[in-house]
Amino acid sequence: KKAIIDPSLFKYKVQPIKKHLYEPVIVKASQLSRRKHLFSRDRLKLFLKQHCEPHDGVIKAKATSIEKYNLAEQNFSYFFPDEPPTFIFSPASRRRGRPPKRASASLEDNITAKNTPGSKSKVSRERARFQKQKD
């Protein structure tokens, strides 16, 4: 297996938007950053809506985006220098949402025992009786 490359060693070629005014520049990873609120959940949703579509339960890039950005000509190593990840298959869950939480039977018994008047002595008597039976 290949050793993981330290991200701080990378250098990036930054191409300007206005190519006629500026030249491409090579910068270190430490010189790159993005403004705090530039990337958000809403922008990610918009990106996925514009460039991706579901196919048999799998999200795939749209054909128009693949053609526009020449993604068919690229592979994983073009974007990432390390080995491709290996994902462990896990079957899709058929349940929708979580079932409501239920208190355990012993907890329910304790709650009802505490709420009935004169039951503290009854509960303590029952406990004492069970202890005697065990001994």
PDB file of C-alpha atoms in Angstrom:
ATOM      1  CA  LYS A   1       0.000   0.000   0.000  1.00  0.00           C
ATOM      2  CA  LYS A   2       1.222   3.477  -0.847  1.00  0.00           C
ATOM      3  CA  ALA A   3       2.203   5.819   1.984  1.00  0.00           C
ATOM      4  CA  ILE A   4      -0.140   8.745   2.568  1.00  0.00           C
ATOM      5  CA  ILE A   5       1.257  12.018   1.269  1.00  0.00           C
ATOM      6  CA  ASP A   6       1.374  14.992   3.633  1.00  0.00           C
ATOM      7  CA  PRO A   7      -1.171  17.584   2.346  1.00  0.00           C
ATOM      8  CA  SER A   8       1.084  20.507   3.282  1.00  0.00           C
ATOM      9  CA  LEU A   9       3.576  19.395   0.597  1.00  0.00           C
ATOM     10  CA  PHE A  10       1.142  20.034  -2.249  1.00  0.00           C
ATOM     11  CA  LYS A  11       1.426  22.967  -4.594  1.00  0.00           C
ATOM     12  CA  TYR A  12      -1.553  24.172  -6.580  1.00  0.00           C
ATOM     13  CA  LYS A  13      -1.799  25.902  -9.909  1.00  0.00           C
ATOM     14  CA  VAL A  14      -4.356  28.699  -9.512  1.00  0.00           C
ATOM     15  CA  GLN A  15      -5.896  29.904 -12.738  1.00  0.00           C
ATOM     16  CA  PRO A  16      -7.463  33.366 -12.718  1.00  0.00           C
ATOM     17  CA  ILE A  17     -11.034  33.973 -13.808  1.00  0.00           C
ATOM     18  CA  LYS A  18      -9.943  36.894 -15.997  1.00  0.00           C
ATOM     19  CA  LYS A  19      -7.188  35.178 -17.952  1.00  0.00           C
ATOM     20  CA  HIS A  20      -6.403  38.224 -20.100  1.00  0.00           C
ATOM     21  CA  LEU A  21      -5.459  40.291 -16.995  1.00  0.00           C
ATOM     22  CA  TYR A  22      -3.572  37.725 -14.896  1.00  0.00           C
ATOM     23  CA  GLU A  23      -1.313  34.703 -15.319  1.00  0.00           C
ATOM     24  CA  PRO A  24      -1.689  31.340 -13.568  1.00  0.00           C
ATOM     25  CA  VAL A  25       0.235  31.178 -10.280  1.00  0.00           C
ATOM     26  CA  ILE A  26       1.610  28.191  -8.335  1.00  0.00           C
ATOM     27  CA  VAL A  27       0.964  28.450  -4.577  1.00  0.00           C
ATOM     28  CA  LYS A  28       1.568  26.310  -1.471  1.00  0.00           C
ATOM     29  CA  ALA A  29      -1.301  24.615   0.349  1.00  0.00           C
ATOM     30  CA  SER A  30      -0.872  26.988   3.323  1.00  0.00           C
ATOM     31  CA  GLN A  31      -1.582  29.953   1.032  1.00  0.00           C
ATOM     32  CA  LEU A  32      -5.041  28.673   0.065  1.00  0.00           C
ATOM     33  CA  SER A  33      -8.183  29.245   2.113  1.00  0.00           C
ATOM     34  CA  ARG A  34     -11.828  30.091   1.621  1.00  0.00           C
ATOM     35  CA  ARG A  35     -14.018  32.652   3.308  1.00  0.00           C
ATOM     36  CA  LYS A  36     -15.943  31.405   6.334  1.00  0.00           C
ATOM     37  CA  HIS A  37     -19.484  31.232   4.897  1.00  0.00           C
ATOM     38  CA  LEU A  38     -18.599  30.444   1.285  1.00  0.00           C
ATOM     39  CA  PHE A  39     -19.450  26.747   1.594  1.00  0.00           C
ATOM     40  CA  SER A  40     -22.772  25.917   3.256  1.00  0.00           C
ATOM     41  CA  ARG A  41     -25.322  23.142   3.422  1.00  0.00           C
ATOM     42  CA  ASP A  42     -27.649  25.074   1.109  1.00  0.00           C
ATOM     43  CA  ARG A  43     -24.925  25.556  -1.491  1.00  0.00           C
ATOM     44  CA  LEU A  44     -24.079  21.855  -1.317  1.00  0.00           C
ATOM     45  CA  LYS A  45     -27.753  20.972  -1.891  1.00  0.00           C
ATOM     46  CA  LEU A  46     -27.853  23.340  -4.857  1.00  0.00           C
ATOM     47  CA  PHE A  47     -24.671  21.811  -6.290  1.00  0.00           C
ATOM     48  CA  LEU A  48     -26.067  18.280  -5.944  1.00  0.00           C
ATOM     49  CA  LYS A  49     -29.368  19.347  -7.525  1.00  0.00           C
ATOM     50  CA  GLN A  50     -27.633  20.972 -10.498  1.00  0.00           C
ATOM     51  CA  HIS A  51     -24.953  18.345 -11.196  1.00  0.00           C
ATOM     52  CA  CYS A  52     -26.208  15.023  -9.805  1.00  0.00           C
ATOM     53  CA  GLU A  53     -29.195  12.711 -10.164  1.00  0.00           C
ATOM     54  CA  PRO A  54     -30.260   9.438  -8.494  1.00  0.00           C
ATOM     55  CA  HIS A  55     -29.953   6.157 -10.443  1.00  0.00           C
ATOM     56  CA  ASP A  56     -31.200   2.997  -8.681  1.00  0.00           C
ATOM     57  CA  GLY A  57     -30.494   4.422  -5.224  1.00  0.00           C
ATOM     58  CA  VAL A  58     -27.026   5.744  -6.169  1.00  0.00           C
ATOM     59  CA  ILE A  59     -26.251   9.421  -6.747  1.00  0.00           C
ATOM     60  CA  LYS A  60     -24.387   9.904 -10.038  1.00  0.00           C
ATOM     61  CA  ALA A  61     -23.138  12.929 -11.957  1.00  0.00           C
ATOM     62  CA  LYS A  62     -25.414  14.174 -14.742  1.00  0.00           C
ATOM     63  CA  ALA A  63     -24.276  13.543 -18.310  1.00  0.00           C
ATOM     64  CA  THR A  64     -24.271  17.289 -19.024  1.00  0.00           C
ATOM     65  CA  SER A  65     -21.878  17.941 -16.113  1.00  0.00           C
ATOM     66  CA  ILE A  66     -19.618  15.043 -17.152  1.00  0.00           C
ATOM     67  CA  GLU A  67     -19.401  16.476 -20.653  1.00  0.00           C
ATOM     68  CA  LYS A  68     -18.990  20.101 -19.558  1.00  0.00           C
ATOM     69  CA  TYR A  69     -16.123  19.426 -17.119  1.00  0.00           C
ATOM     70  CA  ASN A  70     -14.518  16.534 -19.090  1.00  0.00           C
ATOM     71  CA  LEU A  71     -14.958  14.162 -16.143  1.00  0.00           C
ATOM     72  CA  ALA A  72     -14.983  11.082 -18.388  1.00  0.00           C
ATOM     73  CA  GLU A  73     -11.336  11.753 -19.259  1.00  0.00           C
ATOM     74  CA  GLN A  74     -10.265  11.999 -15.591  1.00  0.00           C
ATOM     75  CA  ASN A  75      -9.824   9.293 -12.986  1.00  0.00           C
ATOM     76  CA  PHE A  76      -9.567   9.214  -9.179  1.00  0.00           C
ATOM     77  CA  SER A  77      -5.792   9.736  -9.124  1.00  0.00           C
ATOM     78  CA  TYR A  78      -6.141  12.947 -11.156  1.00  0.00           C
ATOM     79  CA  PHE A  79      -7.975  14.566  -8.211  1.00  0.00           C
ATOM     80  CA  PHE A  80      -6.515  12.622  -5.258  1.00  0.00           C
ATOM     81  CA  PRO A  81      -2.903  11.408  -4.967  1.00  0.00           C
ATOM     82  CA  ASP A  82      -3.526   8.511  -2.550  1.00  0.00           C
ATOM     83  CA  GLU A  83      -5.053   5.086  -3.119  1.00  0.00           C
ATOM     84  CA  PRO A  84      -8.798   5.011  -3.799  1.00  0.00           C
ATOM     85  CA  PRO A  85     -10.819   4.249  -0.672  1.00  0.00           C
ATOM     86  CA  THR A  86     -12.360   0.829  -0.149  1.00  0.00           C
ATOM     87  CA  PHE A  87     -15.905   1.018   1.146  1.00  0.00           C
ATOM     88  CA  ILE A  88     -17.472  -1.821   3.093  1.00  0.00           C
ATOM     89  CA  PHE A  89     -20.890  -2.706   1.695  1.00  0.00           C
ATOM     90  CA  SER A  90     -23.773  -2.196   4.071  1.00  0.00           C
ATOM     91  CA  PRO A  91     -27.324  -3.028   2.956  1.00  0.00           C
ATOM     92  CA  ALA A  92     -29.795  -0.147   2.817  1.00  0.00           C
ATOM     93  CA  SER A  93     -32.030   0.200   5.821  1.00  0.00           C
ATOM     94  CA  ARG A  94     -35.748  -0.157   5.086  1.00  0.00           C
ATOM     95  CA  ARG A  95     -36.837   1.634   8.266  1.00  0.00           C
ATOM     96  CA  ARG A  96     -37.868   5.269   8.052  1.00  0.00           C
ATOM     97  CA  GLY A  97     -36.929   7.190  11.192  1.00  0.00           C
ATOM     98  CA  ARG A  98     -36.427   5.936  14.704  1.00  0.00           C
ATOM     99  CA  PRO A  99     -39.035   4.099  16.747  1.00  0.00           C
ATOM    100  CA  PRO A 100     -40.219   6.009  19.832  1.00  0.00           C
ATOM    101  CA  LYS A 101     -38.210   5.390  22.989  1.00  0.00           C
ATOM    102  CA  ARG A 102     -39.817   3.135  25.571  1.00  0.00           C
ATOM    103  CA  ALA A 103     -39.063   3.065  29.259  1.00  0.00           C
ATOM    104  CA  SER A 104     -37.984  -0.314  30.584  1.00  0.00           C
ATOM    105  CA  ALA A 105     -40.492  -2.426  32.500  1.00  0.00           C
ATOM    106  CA  SER A 106     -38.593  -2.109  35.784  1.00  0.00           C
ATOM    107  CA  LEU A 107     -38.455   1.669  35.388  1.00  0.00           C
ATOM    108  CA  GLU A 108     -42.227   1.784  34.725  1.00  0.00           C
ATOM    109  CA  ASP A 109     -42.824  -0.374  37.825  1.00  0.00           C
ATOM    110  CA  ASN A 110     -40.695   1.956  39.942  1.00  0.00           C
ATOM    111  CA  ILE A 111     -42.556   5.003  38.651  1.00  0.00           C
ATOM    112  CA  THR A 112     -45.993   3.495  39.387  1.00  0.00           C
ATOM    113  CA  ALA A 113     -44.782   2.288  42.783  1.00  0.00           C
ATOM    114  CA  LYS A 114     -43.595   5.789  43.682  1.00  0.00           C
ATOM    115  CA  ASN A 115     -46.853   7.406  42.584  1.00  0.00           C
ATOM    116  CA  THR A 116     -49.223   5.218  44.637  1.00  0.00           C
ATOM    117  CA  PRO A 117     -49.797   6.386  48.244  1.00  0.00           C
ATOM    118  CA  GLY A 118     -48.533   4.106  50.997  1.00  0.00           C
ATOM    119  CA  SER A 119     -46.646   1.967  48.517  1.00  0.00           C
ATOM    120  CA  LYS A 120     -43.150   2.774  49.801  1.00  0.00           C
ATOM    121  CA  SER A 121     -43.669   0.500  52.743  1.00  0.00           C
ATOM    122  CA  LYS A 122     -45.256  -2.077  50.421  1.00  0.00           C
ATOM    123  CA  VAL A 123     -42.258  -1.969  48.067  1.00  0.00           C
ATOM    124  CA  SER A 124     -39.783  -2.208  50.931  1.00  0.00           C
ATOM    125  CA  ARG A 125     -41.744  -5.158  52.402  1.00  0.00           C
ATOM    126  CA  GLU A 126     -41.680  -6.947  49.023  1.00  0.00           C
ATOM    127  CA  ARG A 127     -37.944  -6.362  48.716  1.00  0.00           C
ATOM    128  CA  ALA A 128     -37.312  -7.727  52.196  1.00  0.00           C
ATOM    129  CA  ARG A 129     -39.444 -10.795  51.416  1.00  0.00           C
ATOM    130  CA  PHE A 130     -37.482 -11.511  48.206  1.00  0.00           C
ATOM    131  CA  GLN A 131     -34.177 -11.153  50.074  1.00  0.00           C
ATOM    132  CA  LYS A 132     -35.345 -13.705  52.674  1.00  0.00           C
ATOM    133  CA  GLN A 133     -36.379 -16.141  49.939  1.00  0.00           C
ATOM    134  CA  LYS A 134     -32.956 -15.859  48.266  1.00  0.00           C
ATOM    135  CA  ASP A 135     -31.143 -16.560  51.531  1.00  0.00           C
TER     136      ASP A 135
END
